[in-house]
Amino acid sequence: MTIERASEARYDFGARRLEEVTTPTPSDIEIASAAKALPIREIAEKMCGLTEDDYEMYGRYKAKLSEKLSSTLGGREGEGDGPTCDATAGHGYYVVTAGITPTPLGEGKSTTTIGLVQAMQAHTNARAVACIRQPSMGPTFGIKGGAAGGGYSQVIPMEEMNLHLTGDIHAIGVANNLLAAAVDARVFHESTQSDEALWKRLMPQAKDGSRKFSAIMFKRLKKLGIDKTNPDDLTEEERNKFVRLDIDPERITWRRVVDMNDRFLREITVGESPTEKGKTRKTGFDITVASEIMAVLAMTTSLADMENRLGNMVVGPARDGTPVTCDDLGVTGALMALMRDAIKPTLMQTLEATPVLVHAGPFANIASGNSSIIADQIGLSMVGKGGFVVTEAGFGADIGLEKFVNLKCRKSGLKPNCAVIVATVRALKCHGGGPPVTAGKPLDHSYTTENVDMVREGMCNLVRHIENTKSFGIPVVVAINAFPTDTEAEHAVIREISLAAGAEDAVLCTHHAHGGKGAVALANAVKAACEANEDCKDFKFGYESSLDIKSKIETVAKNIYKADGVEFSERAEEKIKLFTEQGFGDLPICMAKTQYSFSHDQSLKGAPSGFTLPIGDVRLSAGAGFLVPLVGAFPTIPGLPTRPAYYEISVDTENDQILGLS
Amino acid sequence: MTIERASEARYDFGARRLEEVTTPTPSDIEIASAAKALPIREIAEKMCGLTEDDYEMYGRYKAKLSEKLSSTLGGREGEGDGPTCDATAGHGYYVVTAGITPTPLGEGKSTTTIGLVQAMQAHTNARAVACIRQPSMGPTFGIKGGAAGGGYSQVIPMEEMNLHLTGDIHAIGVANNLLAAAVDARVFHESTQSDEALWKRLMPQAKDGSRKFSAIMFKRLKKLGIDKTNPDDLTEEERNKFVRLDIDPERITWRRVVDMNDRFLREITVGESPTEKGKTRKTGFDITVASEIMAVLAMTTSLADMENRLGNMVVGPARDGTPVTCDDLGVTGALMALMRDAIKPTLMQTLEATPVLVHAGPFANIASGNSSIIADQIGLSMVGKGGFVVTEAGFGADIGLEKFVNLKCRKSGLKPNCAVIVATVRALKCHGGGPPVTAGKPLDHSYTTENVDMVREGMCNLVRHIENTKSFGIPVVVAINAFPTDTEAEHAVIREISLAAGAEDAVLCTHHAHGGKGAVALANAVKAACEANEDCKDFKFGYESSLDIKSKIETVAKNIYKADGVEFSERAEEKIKLFTEQGFGDLPICMAKTQYSFSHDQSLKGAPSGFTLPIGDVRLSAGAGFLVPLVGAFPTIPGLPTRPAYYEISVDTENDQILGLS
């Protein structure tokens, strides 16, 4: 790709600026349906400077990009004059979008991410790529709408974004369920066969009578300390250790998944057919995005790295406590075959025809809550020096941004030049003493009329997020995501206190109502912050992963949540001891905490302190590469309400349009 | 598309003839991996004469075709001189591939289908499209290999064919499971809420206090005989009838699905989480291809038709016996949104770069076992006058071809010009008294050495299939699928007896070993048979669907299976009475019978007669549009063996290849 080409492309895209918008803002689906998406080929080739070898089309408006693209593109030379963080020489500025502690209605992080790149690329002459998560399909049919942004800052076609996309979640679901089937089938076969019979079946003889290990079996042999390559050389004892995983059926942690809000699958009993000979077992389903494989996809850096991670996933302990892995079951290669295409990020476009990478959508509590490392890396290479990648971190900054730093950046080696923290008058009022905000119920009057004092009172929440983010050495730009009912005085107090708290800038944004044009000031502020922090020299992690498990948890609890201390349940203590003994003590931690408070108690709004954080349990995600301390219980599969969103969804069979998605 | 273009394209493809093959034939994956697939764009545009608007790429080697293509292409004028059957003027010849009663190893119907089109298009100057089913992924990781043909007659890339393809099975899985979640959630909400509360939640008030029916609710209102359009006009009694589906939880027939061999899901108890308040229920999972939605996809003719079929699917009876449908649950539109892309057939290519349409893969016992009507229609339009569509019917001709005629052709209005019946020396010996053939075990000596008498003895099976097929007015060409261990004398007896039984021809084929070149004689025989039966004037169904249910079953049992009579269980009698009362008596029937015998007893090889066919139960597939009489029990989800195929599957992360699929 030449600079001329990129530059020419960028000017082409000036033509796609949304200069005309409708007021009041129509519904998301109305805006999305009225927009004419460009063929993705044009985005890929003219906009991103890719060639046919770099991408594969999936329909007209989606393309998958080679996961190797960041290394094949290398660091590009752009027109901007700034170098950037040192992870890959010559790539673009790296910006993370986080938020204040949200209300259940969400404060517009995705929308701001999209609005910001629209502003940069379509209005301020800067190359910019947004990196966002793939939404789960389940909630699309339940209560919550999609996750493609909103108003005049959206990813289109929104129905493709919110439904199958390019099949990654489906691939994860099948891979997850193949492993689950393998676990139960293995337990069954081991319980009904002698060691000798297992050996004969697992190691069938070829026509000449010989037996051969399949490649993956050498991983198990190595784990058992057996370095023989000829099966016939194994002693009887070695054979028996090899064939018998001896998984404890009572303690299997690997669950099945479905990409649907199916509450009746939360807890189930399986194996009740007579063919399973009474070997029933209690287990359950999670929603697919809660699968560890989704977390693996988000954290992986290459095909080979993914193979290691998938192989390391633990399905539960053997009866002697040894963790049993995907490699032990011999199924890693099949999971890789299933995930071969899912590792490739999906290229889509915004309403202003700027490029968006959609990739991975891990849960933000039990998993990392950030989109993929691979997509960010590709984005940074694509935009080149002086360009921008804007990536979104789920939930509030205490969760999403903390995990962005301590999990994602730790693994990728990338450093952010700047963080955008999205704030709304609504959420600040909620933190300033406003009544509870509930999805589906009308907002209280105090949220829709001016109340400067309430906003001022709630600023403690935003201030702490600013301070926390700065504690990682990341400069902060506050994006005030404007609502029609906000007032100037309310906005002024946000700006004033944000600056006093150390934000580089605090900028009013109207991208929901006006598209990229409404985020031009934000784009300029982000650009200035990035240019002032080209080398990310102050960036630091929240803790060293070599600390012991408890110290890591305490560090996050005290430094980020402002807890006085941490209380570990007996179960958590046991698990910490076990994981330390098993050699997992060096893994970083992925806190599973409510997003509605800095504390574990979602009713504690504002900036609570002086509380003790309770850790009820700790789980292991050995493949994703982290430990998950549980601060409370988290439902891992939602349900359908009495009137689900699907009542409104339909296909216009004459005009071939999907209707009713929101 | 102009004739010049098609013709030019065809000659281009002469260059792709496989003139060089290796002997002995390498493994399927070795052949497939060594083959270089053409970009699917070239197949679509040069070969099929399509334009960019007609198809969408899914990666480099797959494309989805618009389901409207058969009407937009219309009947093309080709170079051939024959008109064809009268369903659509100007389209190609329609050929169905069926088989004799198979052994568990399969007799090569898919391979012959692929070999035949390779022969036609790459070797004999005729336009030809193969239409085949999409295989389920589950068995790929279990025992059975893929379903992309074999040897030098395969669809490539075989790993894409055997894994996700273009996501249709995933879409079916999610759609099926959304309906399942909707059923359980609705039962739960009805059991925990008053009529009034249900009304308020199902019909939420807008800000102005008004309530509105969503479009799909009018279908339920109509079913209840309520023609009011303003919710406020409903009487209390009408409201209560409207909100309460009153599904009987003990008799729900709709099950969940997973595309995996997961035996532990065959029978399960759901709803065991405390959040479900003790409302547990016994149910189970089927493999995804067994979903009625797969059967709907295969039988549908347009988006609007699919909407009707999905809406008509019955999930179980209300407590008063009324069938409760997908429309009653309000979820049809969401299923349509999920299935919007699945209705489009996938274009792939053979090893000789000829076009293949892959679409739908319904079970051949509990469902129709044939690929989609839409793909066949598109294929017939694409090849145009004088060209050929070769479509495959699952299992033996007593099942696949019977359903092709009585279900698929009845719905589509298409008529076949000719049937190919695939026979092997192996299967004929099995019918001639050979010992049982078991997958995974070595073949008995009698199958690998000459035994002309055994073949002659077994010909009774093939003869009956020929006679049955001719009874539908379809001319038969026998394809003798040659194995290296066969002898000339064995082939001679097959040919001699086949011709005596009324086959148009009986031709030796070596397409497994030689690609299309090995099926040139078959191609010529099929062409001659089609030209001699241009108008399909003798074609007739096996029964009138207006016959009562029992008579339809008896007709198939006596005419095709040669049973003396039928015995209906008490349960079957009840169901027949119920379905007749409910107005489903006019549906055609889809027999669920073993494929290993003409009878219900799979040990009865050859051409048994004089038996009584037992019907244990009858099921309703109101969306697919048939009744399913059960002749025995059929597992609807397989299990994994002790050493599953996944031990051999891996991704070569350096060379980016999937290895070990077979």
Coordinates of C-alpha atoms in Angstrom, one line a residue, chain B residues 17-482:
Chain B
R17 CA -9.8 -32.3 -16.6
L18 CA -8.0 -34.6 -14.3
E19 CA -6.0 -36.5 -16.9
E20 CA -3.4 -37.7 -14.5
V21 CA -4.4 -39.7 -11.4
T22 CA -2.3 -41.8 -9.0
T23 CA -2.8 -45.5 -8.5
P24 CA -3.6 -46.9 -6.0
T25 CA -6.0 -44.0 -5.2
P26 CA -4.6 -41.8 -2.4
S27 CA -6.8 -40.9 0.6
D28 CA -9.6 -38.4 0.1
I29 CA -7.8 -35.7 2.1
E30 CA -4.6 -36.2 0.2
I31 CA -6.4 -35.8 -3.2
A32 CA -8.4 -32.8 -1.9
S33 CA -5.3 -31.0 -0.4
A34 CA -3.3 -31.5 -3.5
A35 CA -6.1 -30.0 -5.7
K36 CA -6.0 -26.3 -6.3
A37 CA -9.5 -24.9 -6.2
L38 CA -10.4 -22.0 -8.5
P39 CA -11.7 -18.8 -7.0
I40 CA -15.4 -19.4 -6.6
R41 CA -15.9 -16.1 -8.5
E42 CA -14.6 -17.8 -11.6
I43 CA -17.0 -20.7 -11.2
A44 CA -19.9 -18.4 -10.6
E45 CA -19.2 -16.0 -13.5
K46 CA -17.4 -18.0 -16.1
M47 CA -19.0 -21.3 -15.5
C48 CA -22.5 -20.5 -14.3
G49 CA -22.8 -17.2 -16.2
L50 CA -23.8 -15.3 -13.0
T51 CA -23.2 -11.7 -12.4
E52 CA -22.0 -10.0 -9.2
D53 CA -25.6 -9.3 -8.1
D54 CA -26.5 -13.0 -8.3
Y55 CA -24.1 -14.3 -5.6
E56 CA -22.2 -13.4 -2.5
M57 CA -18.8 -14.7 -1.6
Y58 CA -18.2 -16.5 1.6
G59 CA -14.4 -16.8 1.7
R60 CA -12.6 -17.6 -1.5
Y61 CA -14.2 -20.9 -2.4
K62 CA -17.8 -20.6 -1.5
A63 CA -20.6 -18.3 -2.6
K64 CA -24.2 -18.1 -1.6
L65 CA -26.7 -17.7 -4.5
S66 CA -29.8 -15.7 -4.3
E67 CA -32.8 -17.9 -3.6
K68 CA -34.6 -16.0 -6.3
L69 CA -32.1 -16.9 -9.0
S70 CA -34.3 -19.5 -10.6
S71 CA -36.9 -16.9 -11.4
T72 CA -34.5 -14.2 -12.4
L73 CA -32.6 -16.5 -14.7
G74 CA -35.7 -18.0 -16.0
G75 CA -35.3 -20.8 -18.5
R76 CA -32.1 -20.3 -20.4
E77 CA -31.5 -21.3 -24.0
G78 CA -28.6 -23.7 -24.2
E79 CA -26.9 -25.4 -27.0
G80 CA -28.4 -28.8 -26.4
D81 CA -31.4 -29.7 -28.5
G82 CA -33.7 -31.2 -25.9
P83 CA -36.4 -29.4 -24.1
T84 CA -37.1 -31.0 -20.7
C85 CA -39.8 -31.6 -18.2
D86 CA -42.5 -29.1 -18.0
A87 CA -42.1 -27.6 -14.6
T88 CA -40.1 -24.6 -15.9
A89 CA -39.9 -24.1 -19.6
G90 CA -36.4 -24.1 -20.9
H91 CA -34.5 -25.5 -18.0
G92 CA -32.2 -28.5 -17.9
Y93 CA -32.6 -32.2 -17.6
Y94 CA -33.3 -33.4 -14.0
V95 CA -31.5 -36.5 -12.8
V96 CA -31.8 -38.1 -9.4
T97 CA -29.1 -40.4 -8.0
A98 CA -30.4 -43.1 -5.7
G99 CA -28.9 -46.4 -4.5
I100 CA -29.5 -50.0 -3.8
T101 CA -30.0 -51.0 -0.2
P102 CA -26.6 -50.1 1.2
T103 CA -24.1 -51.7 3.6
P104 CA -23.0 -49.6 6.6
L105 CA -20.0 -48.5 4.5
G106 CA -22.1 -46.7 1.9
E107 CA -22.1 -47.5 -1.8
G108 CA -20.9 -44.2 -3.2
K109 CA -24.0 -42.2 -4.2
S110 CA -22.3 -38.9 -3.5
T111 CA -19.2 -39.9 -5.2
T112 CA -21.2 -41.0 -8.2
T113 CA -23.1 -37.8 -8.3
I114 CA -19.9 -35.8 -8.3
G115 CA -18.2 -38.1 -10.8
L116 CA -21.1 -37.9 -13.1
V117 CA -21.2 -34.1 -13.3
Q118 CA -17.4 -34.1 -13.7
A119 CA -17.8 -36.4 -16.6
M120 CA -20.6 -34.3 -18.1
Q121 CA -19.1 -30.9 -17.8
A122 CA -15.4 -31.6 -18.1
H123 CA -15.4 -34.5 -20.5
T124 CA -18.6 -34.6 -22.6
N125 CA -19.4 -31.0 -23.3
A126 CA -22.6 -30.8 -21.3
R127 CA -23.4 -28.2 -18.7
A128 CA -24.0 -29.9 -15.4
V129 CA -24.6 -29.0 -11.8
A130 CA -24.5 -31.4 -8.9
C131 CA -26.9 -30.7 -6.0
I132 CA -26.0 -32.4 -2.7
R133 CA -26.7 -32.2 1.0
Q134 CA -24.7 -30.3 3.6
P135 CA -23.2 -32.8 6.0
S136 CA -23.6 -32.6 9.7
M137 CA -20.4 -31.6 11.6
G138 CA -21.0 -34.0 14.5
P139 CA -20.0 -37.2 12.8
T140 CA -16.9 -35.5 11.3
F141 CA -15.4 -35.7 14.8
G142 CA -16.9 -39.0 15.7
I143 CA -16.7 -42.1 13.5
K144 CA -17.9 -41.3 10.0
G145 CA -15.9 -39.2 7.6
G146 CA -17.3 -36.3 5.6
A147 CA -19.7 -36.3 2.8
A148 CA -17.9 -34.5 0.0
G149 CA -17.6 -37.5 -2.3
G150 CA -14.4 -39.5 -2.5
G151 CA -11.3 -40.4 -4.4
Y152 CA -11.1 -38.3 -7.6
S153 CA -14.7 -37.3 -7.4
Q154 CA -15.0 -34.8 -4.6
V155 CA -16.2 -31.4 -3.7
I156 CA -13.4 -29.1 -2.6
P157 CA -12.2 -27.6 -0.4
M158 CA -13.4 -30.6 1.6
E159 CA -12.6 -29.1 5.0
E160 CA -14.9 -26.2 4.3
M161 CA -17.6 -28.6 3.0
N162 CA -17.3 -30.7 6.2
L163 CA -17.0 -27.9 8.8
H164 CA -19.0 -24.7 9.0
L165 CA -19.7 -24.3 5.2
T166 CA -21.6 -21.0 5.1
G167 CA -23.3 -21.4 8.5
D168 CA -26.6 -22.8 7.4
I169 CA -26.6 -25.6 10.0
H170 CA -25.6 -23.0 12.7
A171 CA -28.5 -20.8 11.7
I172 CA -30.9 -23.8 12.0
G173 CA -29.4 -24.6 15.4
V174 CA -30.0 -21.1 16.8
A175 CA -33.4 -20.9 15.3
N176 CA -34.4 -24.3 16.7
N177 CA -33.1 -23.4 20.1
L178 CA -34.7 -19.9 20.1
L179 CA -38.0 -21.6 19.6
A180 CA -37.2 -24.1 22.4
A181 CA -36.3 -21.3 24.8
A182 CA -39.4 -19.5 23.8
V183 CA -41.5 -22.6 24.7
D184 CA -40.1 -23.1 28.1
A185 CA -40.0 -19.4 29.0
R186 CA -43.7 -19.1 28.0
V187 CA -44.7 -22.1 30.0
F188 CA -42.8 -20.6 32.9
H189 CA -44.3 -17.1 32.6
E190 CA -47.9 -18.5 32.2
S191 CA -47.4 -20.7 35.3
T192 CA -46.3 -17.8 37.5
Q193 CA -48.6 -15.0 36.3
S194 CA -52.3 -14.1 36.3
D195 CA -54.1 -13.6 33.0
E196 CA -54.1 -9.9 33.8
A197 CA -50.4 -9.7 34.4
L198 CA -49.7 -11.7 31.2
W199 CA -51.8 -9.3 29.2
K200 CA -50.1 -6.2 30.7
R201 CA -46.6 -7.6 29.9
L202 CA -47.4 -9.1 26.5
M203 CA -49.2 -5.9 25.5
P204 CA -47.1 -3.1 27.1
Q205 CA -48.6 0.4 27.1
A206 CA -46.9 3.1 25.0
K207 CA -46.3 6.5 26.6
D208 CA -49.7 7.7 25.6
G209 CA -51.3 4.7 27.3
S210 CA -52.2 2.9 24.1
R211 CA -51.5 -0.8 23.4
K212 CA -50.8 -2.3 20.0
F213 CA -50.7 -5.8 18.6
S214 CA -47.5 -6.7 16.9
A215 CA -48.0 -8.0 13.4
I216 CA -47.5 -11.7 14.3
M217 CA -50.1 -11.5 17.0
F218 CA -52.8 -11.2 14.4
K219 CA -52.1 -14.8 13.4
R220 CA -53.0 -16.0 16.9
L221 CA -56.0 -13.7 17.0
K222 CA -57.2 -15.2 13.7
K223 CA -56.7 -18.7 14.9
L224 CA -58.9 -17.8 17.9
G225 CA -61.5 -16.4 15.6
I226 CA -61.0 -12.8 16.9
D227 CA -61.0 -10.2 14.1
K228 CA -60.5 -7.1 16.3
T229 CA -57.5 -4.9 15.7
N230 CA -57.7 -2.7 18.7
P231 CA -56.4 -4.5 21.8
D232 CA -58.8 -2.4 24.0
D233 CA -61.8 -4.0 22.2
L234 CA -61.0 -7.5 23.4
T235 CA -63.4 -8.9 26.0
E236 CA -61.8 -10.3 29.1
E237 CA -62.5 -13.8 27.9
E238 CA -60.8 -13.0 24.5
R239 CA -57.8 -11.5 26.3
N240 CA -57.4 -14.6 28.4
K241 CA -57.6 -16.9 25.4
F242 CA -55.1 -14.7 23.7
V243 CA -52.4 -14.6 26.4
R244 CA -52.6 -18.2 27.6
L245 CA -51.3 -20.7 25.2
D246 CA -51.6 -23.3 27.9
I247 CA -49.0 -25.6 26.5
D248 CA -49.0 -29.0 28.2
P249 CA -45.4 -29.3 29.6
E250 CA -45.6 -33.0 29.7
R251 CA -46.3 -33.3 26.0
I252 CA -44.0 -30.7 24.4
T253 CA -42.5 -32.3 21.3
W254 CA -40.1 -29.6 20.3
R255 CA -36.5 -30.5 21.4
R256 CA -33.3 -28.6 21.4
V257 CA -30.4 -29.4 19.0
V258 CA -26.7 -29.4 18.9
D259 CA -24.4 -30.1 15.9
M260 CA -22.3 -32.6 17.8
N261 CA -22.3 -36.3 18.7
D262 CA -23.2 -35.7 22.3
R263 CA -24.9 -38.8 23.7
F264 CA -25.3 -37.4 27.2
L265 CA -27.9 -34.9 25.8
R266 CA -30.2 -37.6 24.5
E267 CA -32.4 -37.4 27.6
I268 CA -32.0 -34.7 30.1
T269 CA -33.9 -32.8 32.8
V270 CA -34.0 -29.0 32.4
G271 CA -35.1 -26.2 34.7
E272 CA -33.2 -27.4 37.8
S273 CA -31.8 -23.9 38.8
P274 CA -33.6 -22.4 41.7
T275 CA -34.5 -19.5 39.4
E276 CA -36.9 -21.8 37.6
K277 CA -38.8 -22.5 40.8
G278 CA -38.9 -26.2 40.5
K279 CA -40.5 -26.3 37.1
T280 CA -38.3 -29.1 35.9
R281 CA -39.1 -31.0 32.7
K282 CA -37.7 -34.1 30.9
T283 CA -36.6 -33.4 27.3
G284 CA -33.5 -33.9 25.2
F285 CA -31.4 -32.8 22.3
D286 CA -31.2 -34.0 18.7
I287 CA -28.4 -33.4 16.3
T288 CA -29.1 -30.2 14.4
V289 CA -29.7 -31.8 11.0
A290 CA -32.7 -33.7 12.7
S291 CA -34.4 -30.3 13.4
E292 CA -37.7 -29.8 11.6
I293 CA -36.2 -26.5 10.5
M294 CA -33.7 -28.4 8.4
A295 CA -36.6 -30.3 6.8
V296 CA -38.4 -27.0 6.2
L297 CA -35.3 -25.6 4.5
A298 CA -35.1 -28.5 2.2
M299 CA -38.8 -28.4 1.2
T300 CA -39.3 -24.6 0.9
T301 CA -39.6 -22.8 -2.4
S302 CA -39.3 -19.1 -1.4
L303 CA -38.9 -16.7 1.6
A304 CA -42.7 -16.3 1.9
D305 CA -43.2 -20.1 1.8
M306 CA -40.5 -20.5 4.5
E307 CA -42.3 -18.0 6.7
N308 CA -45.5 -20.0 6.4
R309 CA -43.8 -23.3 7.1
L310 CA -41.8 -22.0 10.1
G311 CA -45.0 -20.4 11.5
N312 CA -46.9 -23.7 11.1
M313 CA -44.4 -25.8 13.1
V314 CA -46.1 -27.4 16.1
V315 CA -44.2 -27.4 19.4
G316 CA -46.7 -29.6 21.2
P317 CA -50.4 -29.6 22.2
A318 CA -52.1 -27.2 24.5
R319 CA -53.8 -28.9 27.5
D320 CA -57.0 -29.1 25.4
G321 CA -55.2 -30.8 22.6
T322 CA -55.0 -27.9 20.2
P323 CA -51.6 -27.8 18.4
V324 CA -49.5 -24.9 19.5
T325 CA -47.5 -23.4 16.7
C326 CA -44.4 -21.2 16.3
D327 CA -46.8 -18.4 15.2
D328 CA -48.7 -18.7 18.5
L329 CA -45.5 -18.0 20.3
G330 CA -44.8 -15.0 18.2
V331 CA -41.3 -16.1 17.2
T332 CA -41.7 -16.8 13.5
G333 CA -40.3 -13.5 12.4
A334 CA -37.1 -13.9 14.5
L335 CA -36.7 -17.4 13.0
M336 CA -37.0 -15.8 9.6
A337 CA -34.3 -13.2 10.4
L338 CA -32.0 -16.1 11.6
M339 CA -32.7 -18.1 8.4
R340 CA -32.5 -15.2 6.0
D341 CA -29.2 -16.3 4.6
A342 CA -29.6 -20.0 5.1
I343 CA -32.2 -20.1 2.3
K344 CA -29.5 -19.3 -0.2
P345 CA -27.7 -22.4 -1.6
T346 CA -23.9 -22.5 -1.4
L347 CA -22.0 -22.8 -4.7
M348 CA -18.8 -24.9 -4.5
Q349 CA -16.8 -26.9 -7.1
T350 CA -15.7 -30.4 -7.9
L351 CA -12.1 -31.5 -8.3
E352 CA -12.6 -30.8 -12.0
A353 CA -13.9 -27.3 -11.3
T354 CA -17.5 -28.0 -12.2
P355 CA -20.2 -26.3 -10.1
V356 CA -21.9 -27.9 -7.1
L357 CA -24.8 -26.6 -5.1
V358 CA -24.7 -27.6 -1.4
H359 CA -28.0 -27.0 0.4
A360 CA -29.9 -28.5 3.3
G361 CA -29.2 -31.8 4.9
P362 CA -32.3 -33.3 6.4
F363 CA -32.2 -36.7 8.1
A364 CA -33.2 -39.4 5.6
N365 CA -35.4 -41.3 8.1
I366 CA -37.4 -38.8 10.2
A367 CA -37.1 -36.2 7.4
S368 CA -37.0 -36.1 3.6
G369 CA -33.3 -37.0 3.1
N370 CA -33.0 -34.9 0.0
S371 CA -31.2 -31.6 -0.7
S372 CA -33.2 -28.5 -1.2
I373 CA -35.8 -27.8 -3.8
I374 CA -34.4 -24.3 -4.2
A375 CA -31.0 -25.5 -5.2
D376 CA -32.4 -27.9 -7.7
Q377 CA -34.5 -25.1 -9.2
I378 CA -31.6 -22.8 -9.5
G379 CA -29.4 -25.5 -10.9
L380 CA -32.0 -26.3 -13.6
S381 CA -32.2 -22.6 -14.6
M382 CA -28.4 -22.3 -14.5
V383 CA -27.6 -25.2 -16.8
G384 CA -30.5 -24.2 -19.2
K385 CA -32.0 -26.3 -21.9
G386 CA -29.9 -29.3 -22.7
G387 CA -27.9 -29.1 -19.5
F388 CA -28.1 -31.4 -16.5
V389 CA -28.9 -31.2 -12.8
V390 CA -27.9 -34.3 -10.9
T391 CA -29.4 -34.4 -7.4
E392 CA -28.8 -37.0 -4.7
A393 CA -31.5 -38.8 -2.7
G394 CA -30.3 -40.3 0.7
F395 CA -30.2 -43.9 1.7
G396 CA -31.5 -46.6 -0.6
A397 CA -34.1 -45.9 -3.4
D398 CA -36.9 -47.3 -1.2
I399 CA -36.4 -44.4 1.1
G400 CA -34.5 -41.5 -0.6
L401 CA -36.1 -41.9 -4.1
E402 CA -39.5 -42.6 -2.7
K403 CA -39.4 -39.4 -0.7
F404 CA -37.8 -37.5 -3.7
V405 CA -40.9 -38.4 -5.7
N406 CA -43.7 -38.3 -3.1
L407 CA -42.4 -35.3 -1.0
K408 CA -39.9 -33.3 -3.0
C409 CA -41.3 -33.5 -6.5
R410 CA -44.8 -33.2 -5.2
K411 CA -44.0 -29.9 -3.7
S412 CA -41.7 -28.5 -6.4
G413 CA -43.6 -29.6 -9.4
L414 CA -40.4 -30.8 -11.0
K415 CA -40.2 -34.2 -12.7
P416 CA -37.0 -36.2 -13.1
N417 CA -36.0 -37.3 -16.6
C418 CA -34.0 -40.2 -15.3
A419 CA -32.8 -41.9 -12.1
V420 CA -29.3 -43.3 -11.6
I421 CA -29.2 -46.2 -9.2
V422 CA -25.8 -46.8 -7.8
A423 CA -24.8 -50.4 -7.1
T424 CA -21.7 -52.1 -5.8
V425 CA -20.5 -55.7 -6.0
R426 CA -20.0 -55.4 -2.2
A427 CA -23.6 -54.5 -1.4
L428 CA -25.0 -57.1 -3.9
K429 CA -22.9 -59.8 -2.3
C430 CA -24.3 -58.7 1.1
H431 CA -27.8 -59.2 -0.3
G432 CA -26.7 -62.5 -1.9
G433 CA -25.9 -64.2 1.4
G434 CA -22.6 -62.6 2.3
P435 CA -21.7 -62.2 6.0
P436 CA -22.7 -59.0 7.8
V437 CA -20.6 -55.9 6.8
T438 CA -19.6 -53.7 9.8
A439 CA -18.0 -50.3 9.8
G440 CA -14.5 -50.3 11.3
K441 CA -14.1 -54.1 10.9
P442 CA -12.2 -55.9 8.1
L443 CA -14.3 -57.1 5.2
D444 CA -14.9 -60.8 4.9
H445 CA -12.9 -62.7 2.3
S446 CA -16.0 -63.3 0.2
Y447 CA -16.3 -59.6 -0.5
T448 CA -12.8 -59.3 -1.9
T449 CA -12.6 -62.4 -4.2
E450 CA -14.8 -63.3 -7.1
N451 CA -18.1 -64.8 -6.4
V452 CA -20.4 -64.4 -9.3
D453 CA -23.2 -66.5 -7.8
M454 CA -23.3 -64.4 -4.7
V455 CA -23.7 -61.3 -6.9
R456 CA -26.4 -62.9 -9.0
E457 CA -28.2 -64.0 -5.8
G458 CA -28.1 -60.4 -4.5
M459 CA -29.4 -58.9 -7.7
C460 CA -32.9 -59.3 -6.4
N461 CA -32.3 -56.2 -4.4
L462 CA -31.2 -54.1 -7.3
V463 CA -34.0 -55.5 -9.5
R464 CA -36.6 -54.4 -7.0
H465 CA -35.2 -50.9 -6.8
I466 CA -35.3 -50.7 -10.6
E467 CA -38.9 -51.9 -10.7
N468 CA -39.9 -49.6 -7.9
T469 CA -38.3 -46.6 -9.7
K470 CA -39.9 -47.5 -13.0
S471 CA -43.3 -47.7 -11.2
F472 CA -43.0 -43.9 -10.7
G473 CA -42.5 -43.6 -14.5
I474 CA -38.8 -42.8 -14.2
P475 CA -36.3 -44.5 -16.5
V476 CA -33.3 -46.1 -14.7
V477 CA -29.6 -46.1 -15.5
V478 CA -27.6 -48.4 -13.2
A479 CA -24.2 -47.1 -12.2
I480 CA -21.9 -50.0 -11.2
N481 CA -19.5 -48.2 -8.8
A482 CA -16.4 -50.3 -9.4

